[in-house]
XYZ file of C-alpha atoms in Angstrom:
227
model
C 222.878 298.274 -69.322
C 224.113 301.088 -71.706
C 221.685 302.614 -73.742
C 222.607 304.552 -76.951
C 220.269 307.184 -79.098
C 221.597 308.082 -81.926
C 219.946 310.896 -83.827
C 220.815 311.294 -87.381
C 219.870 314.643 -88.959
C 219.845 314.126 -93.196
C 219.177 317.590 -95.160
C 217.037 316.972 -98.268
C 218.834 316.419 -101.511
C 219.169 319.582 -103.743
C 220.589 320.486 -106.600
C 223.771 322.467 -106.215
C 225.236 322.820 -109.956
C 224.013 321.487 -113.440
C 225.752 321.446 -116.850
C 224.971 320.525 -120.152
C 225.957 320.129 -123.824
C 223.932 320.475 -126.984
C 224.331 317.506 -129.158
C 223.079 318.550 -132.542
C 221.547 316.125 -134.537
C 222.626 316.678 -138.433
C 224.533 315.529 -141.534
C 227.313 314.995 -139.278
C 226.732 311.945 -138.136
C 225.776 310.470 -142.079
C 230.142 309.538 -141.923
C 229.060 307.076 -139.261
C 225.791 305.227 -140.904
C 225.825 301.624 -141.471
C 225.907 301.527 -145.376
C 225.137 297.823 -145.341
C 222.059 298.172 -143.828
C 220.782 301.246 -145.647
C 221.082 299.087 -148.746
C 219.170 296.258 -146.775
C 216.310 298.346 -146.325
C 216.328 300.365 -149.377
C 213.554 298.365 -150.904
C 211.081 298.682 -148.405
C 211.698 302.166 -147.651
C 210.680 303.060 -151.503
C 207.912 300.406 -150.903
C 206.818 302.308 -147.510
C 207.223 305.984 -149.195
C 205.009 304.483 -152.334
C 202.268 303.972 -150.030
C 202.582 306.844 -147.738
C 202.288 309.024 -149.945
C 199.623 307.726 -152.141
C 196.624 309.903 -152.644
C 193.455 308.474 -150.527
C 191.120 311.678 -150.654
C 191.238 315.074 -151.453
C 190.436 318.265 -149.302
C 188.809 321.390 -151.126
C 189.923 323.526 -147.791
C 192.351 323.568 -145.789
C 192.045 321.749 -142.041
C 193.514 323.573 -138.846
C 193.356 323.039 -135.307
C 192.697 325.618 -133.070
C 190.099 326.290 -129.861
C 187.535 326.396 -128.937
C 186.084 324.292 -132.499
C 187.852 324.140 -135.954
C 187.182 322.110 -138.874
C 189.749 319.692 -138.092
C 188.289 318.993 -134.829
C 185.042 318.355 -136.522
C 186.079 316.729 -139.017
C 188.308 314.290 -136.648
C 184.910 313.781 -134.561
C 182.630 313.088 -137.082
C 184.750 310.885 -139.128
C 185.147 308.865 -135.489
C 181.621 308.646 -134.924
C 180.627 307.568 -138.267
C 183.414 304.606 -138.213
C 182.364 303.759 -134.508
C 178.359 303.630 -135.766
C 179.794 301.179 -138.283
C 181.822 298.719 -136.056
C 179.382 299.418 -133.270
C 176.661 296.134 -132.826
C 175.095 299.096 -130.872
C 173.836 302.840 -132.109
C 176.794 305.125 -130.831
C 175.840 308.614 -129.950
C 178.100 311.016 -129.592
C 182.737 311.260 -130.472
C 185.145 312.783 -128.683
C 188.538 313.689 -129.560
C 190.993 315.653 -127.928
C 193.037 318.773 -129.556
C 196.050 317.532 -127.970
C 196.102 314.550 -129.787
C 195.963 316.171 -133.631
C 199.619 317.199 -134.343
C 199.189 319.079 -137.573
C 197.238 321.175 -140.024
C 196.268 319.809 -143.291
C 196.751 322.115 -146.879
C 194.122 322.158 -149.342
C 195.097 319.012 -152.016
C 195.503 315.861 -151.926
C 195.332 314.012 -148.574
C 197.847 310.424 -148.145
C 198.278 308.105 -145.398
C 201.339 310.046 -144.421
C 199.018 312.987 -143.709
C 197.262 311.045 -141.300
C 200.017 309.226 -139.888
C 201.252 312.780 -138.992
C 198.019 314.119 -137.799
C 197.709 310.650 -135.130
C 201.411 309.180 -134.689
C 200.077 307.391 -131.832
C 198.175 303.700 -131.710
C 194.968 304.903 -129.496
C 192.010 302.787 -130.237
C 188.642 302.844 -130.502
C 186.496 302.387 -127.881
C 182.955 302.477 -127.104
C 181.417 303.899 -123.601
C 178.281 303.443 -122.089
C 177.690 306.782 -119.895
C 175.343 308.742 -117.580
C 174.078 312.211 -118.466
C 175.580 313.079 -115.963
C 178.887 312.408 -116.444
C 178.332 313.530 -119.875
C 177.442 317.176 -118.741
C 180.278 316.915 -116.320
C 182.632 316.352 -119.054
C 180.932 319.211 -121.251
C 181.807 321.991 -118.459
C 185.479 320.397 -118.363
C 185.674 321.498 -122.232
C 184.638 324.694 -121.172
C 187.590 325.170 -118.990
C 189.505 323.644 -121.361
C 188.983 325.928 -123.879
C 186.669 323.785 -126.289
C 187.363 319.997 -127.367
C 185.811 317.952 -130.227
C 182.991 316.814 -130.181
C 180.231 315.293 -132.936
C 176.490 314.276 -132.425
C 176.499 316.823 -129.348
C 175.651 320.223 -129.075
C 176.792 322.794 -125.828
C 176.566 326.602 -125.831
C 178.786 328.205 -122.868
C 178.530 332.264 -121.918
C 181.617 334.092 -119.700
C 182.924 330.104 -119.079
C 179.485 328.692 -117.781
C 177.857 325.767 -119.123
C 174.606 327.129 -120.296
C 172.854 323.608 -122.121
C 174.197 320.337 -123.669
C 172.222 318.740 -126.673
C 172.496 315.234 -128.115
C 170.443 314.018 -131.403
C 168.814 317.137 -130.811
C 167.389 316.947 -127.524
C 168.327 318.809 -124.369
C 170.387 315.768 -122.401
C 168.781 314.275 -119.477
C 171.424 313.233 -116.178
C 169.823 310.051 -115.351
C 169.717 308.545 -118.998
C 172.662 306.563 -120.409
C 174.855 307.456 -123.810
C 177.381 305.460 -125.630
C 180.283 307.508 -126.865
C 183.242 306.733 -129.015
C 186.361 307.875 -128.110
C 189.764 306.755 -127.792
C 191.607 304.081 -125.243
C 193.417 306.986 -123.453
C 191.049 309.258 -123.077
C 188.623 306.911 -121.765
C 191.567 306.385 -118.848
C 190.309 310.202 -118.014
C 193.527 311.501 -119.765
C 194.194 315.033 -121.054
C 191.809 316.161 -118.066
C 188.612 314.552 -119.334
C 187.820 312.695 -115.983
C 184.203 312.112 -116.315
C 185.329 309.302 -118.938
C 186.876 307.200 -116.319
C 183.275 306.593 -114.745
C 182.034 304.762 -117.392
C 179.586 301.899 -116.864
C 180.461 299.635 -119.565
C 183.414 300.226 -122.079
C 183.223 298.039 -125.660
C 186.677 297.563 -126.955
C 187.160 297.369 -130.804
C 191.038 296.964 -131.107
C 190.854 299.425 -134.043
C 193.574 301.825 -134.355
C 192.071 305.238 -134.878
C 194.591 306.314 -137.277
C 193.451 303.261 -139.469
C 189.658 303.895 -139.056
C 190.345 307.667 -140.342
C 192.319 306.181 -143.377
C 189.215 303.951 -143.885
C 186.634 306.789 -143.421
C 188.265 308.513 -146.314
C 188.710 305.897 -148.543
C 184.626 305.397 -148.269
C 184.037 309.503 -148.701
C 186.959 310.624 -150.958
C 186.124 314.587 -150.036
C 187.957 315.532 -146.913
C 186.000 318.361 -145.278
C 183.825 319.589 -142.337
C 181.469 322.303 -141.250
């Protein structure tokens, strides 16, 4: 009987060399556009630009985004809380929105759909958690790593990065009670770092887009703003 052992020895793969080319993008390529189809669509473009850009509110201030809290932040929360208290069979008792997911600041004037389409170009819904306190309070100390998130119906103060006390409706939150929060599809997967939203005990779905609800919410108030 002859035995063989064969050893193979395989070095990792690594890169040894890399090139690239920039491809720009411009009115070069217009020579190359498909005329017949331009013309095919040219009606429902002007229909689609019509409504885009179609006053739905007005803003007396302008809306940025920044950390730890700006009035874009609050007014993203609030106006996600009040639409979820409306959908919601159920009182709903605190939003949360993340900074990452508002793309743009907002001018003082008129405010269209295409303001909000560029402030949300993503299709998140809403939904609707049922959570501990604490879960809750473990979230709040994650925003105060994160540099601040937003938030409506709650209250948190933090000093030198530590959590000192978390408020909802007013009173100090207790760890053993349960909340419902709104939020949004991917957060509540514990996206964007927010973790504690994954632990959820009951989530209510309302296959609303968030970018929709917002359109709604200021269609019902007219004045865009926040404090």
């Amino acid at each position: 009987i002859v035995c063989c052992l064969l050893v193979c020895c395989h070095r990792p793969l690594r890169v040894v060399e890399a090139t690239s080319e920039v491809i720009m993008v411009d009115s070069t390529f217009d020579a190359i556009q498909d005329s017949a189809y331009l013309q095919h669509i040219a009606p429902l473009k002007a229909e689609l630009e019509i409504a885009l850009n179609a006053p739905i509110g007005y803003a007396p201030n302008s809306l940025t985004v920044r950390k730890p809290e700006c009035n874009m932040l609050n007014w993203a929360s609030d106006a996600l809380l009040s639409m979820a208290r409306q959908l919601s069979p159920n009182h709903v008792d605190i939003a949360v929105v993340n900074i990452g997911g508002m793309r743009t600041d907002w001018a003082a004037g008129d405010i269209t759909r295409r303001h909000i389409f560029e402030l949300m170009p993503f299709d998140n819904e809403l939904v609707v958690l049922t959570m501990t306190g604490e879960d809750i309070l473990n979230l709040c100390n994650i925003f105060v790593k994160l540099g601040g998130e937003g938030v409506a119906g709650l209250r948190m103060k933090a000093r030198n990065g530590k959590l000192m006390s978390v408020s909802i409706g007013g009173k100090p939150i207790v760890p053993t009670a349960c909340y419902t929060v709104a939020t949004s599809d991917y957060l509540s997967q514990g996206n964007d770092g927010m973790l504690p939203l994954k632990n959820y005990l009951q989530i209510c779905k309302s296959n609303e887009k968030i970018r929709d609800l917002y359109i709604e919410y200021i269609k019902q108030v007219k004045v865009v703003q926040a404090k």
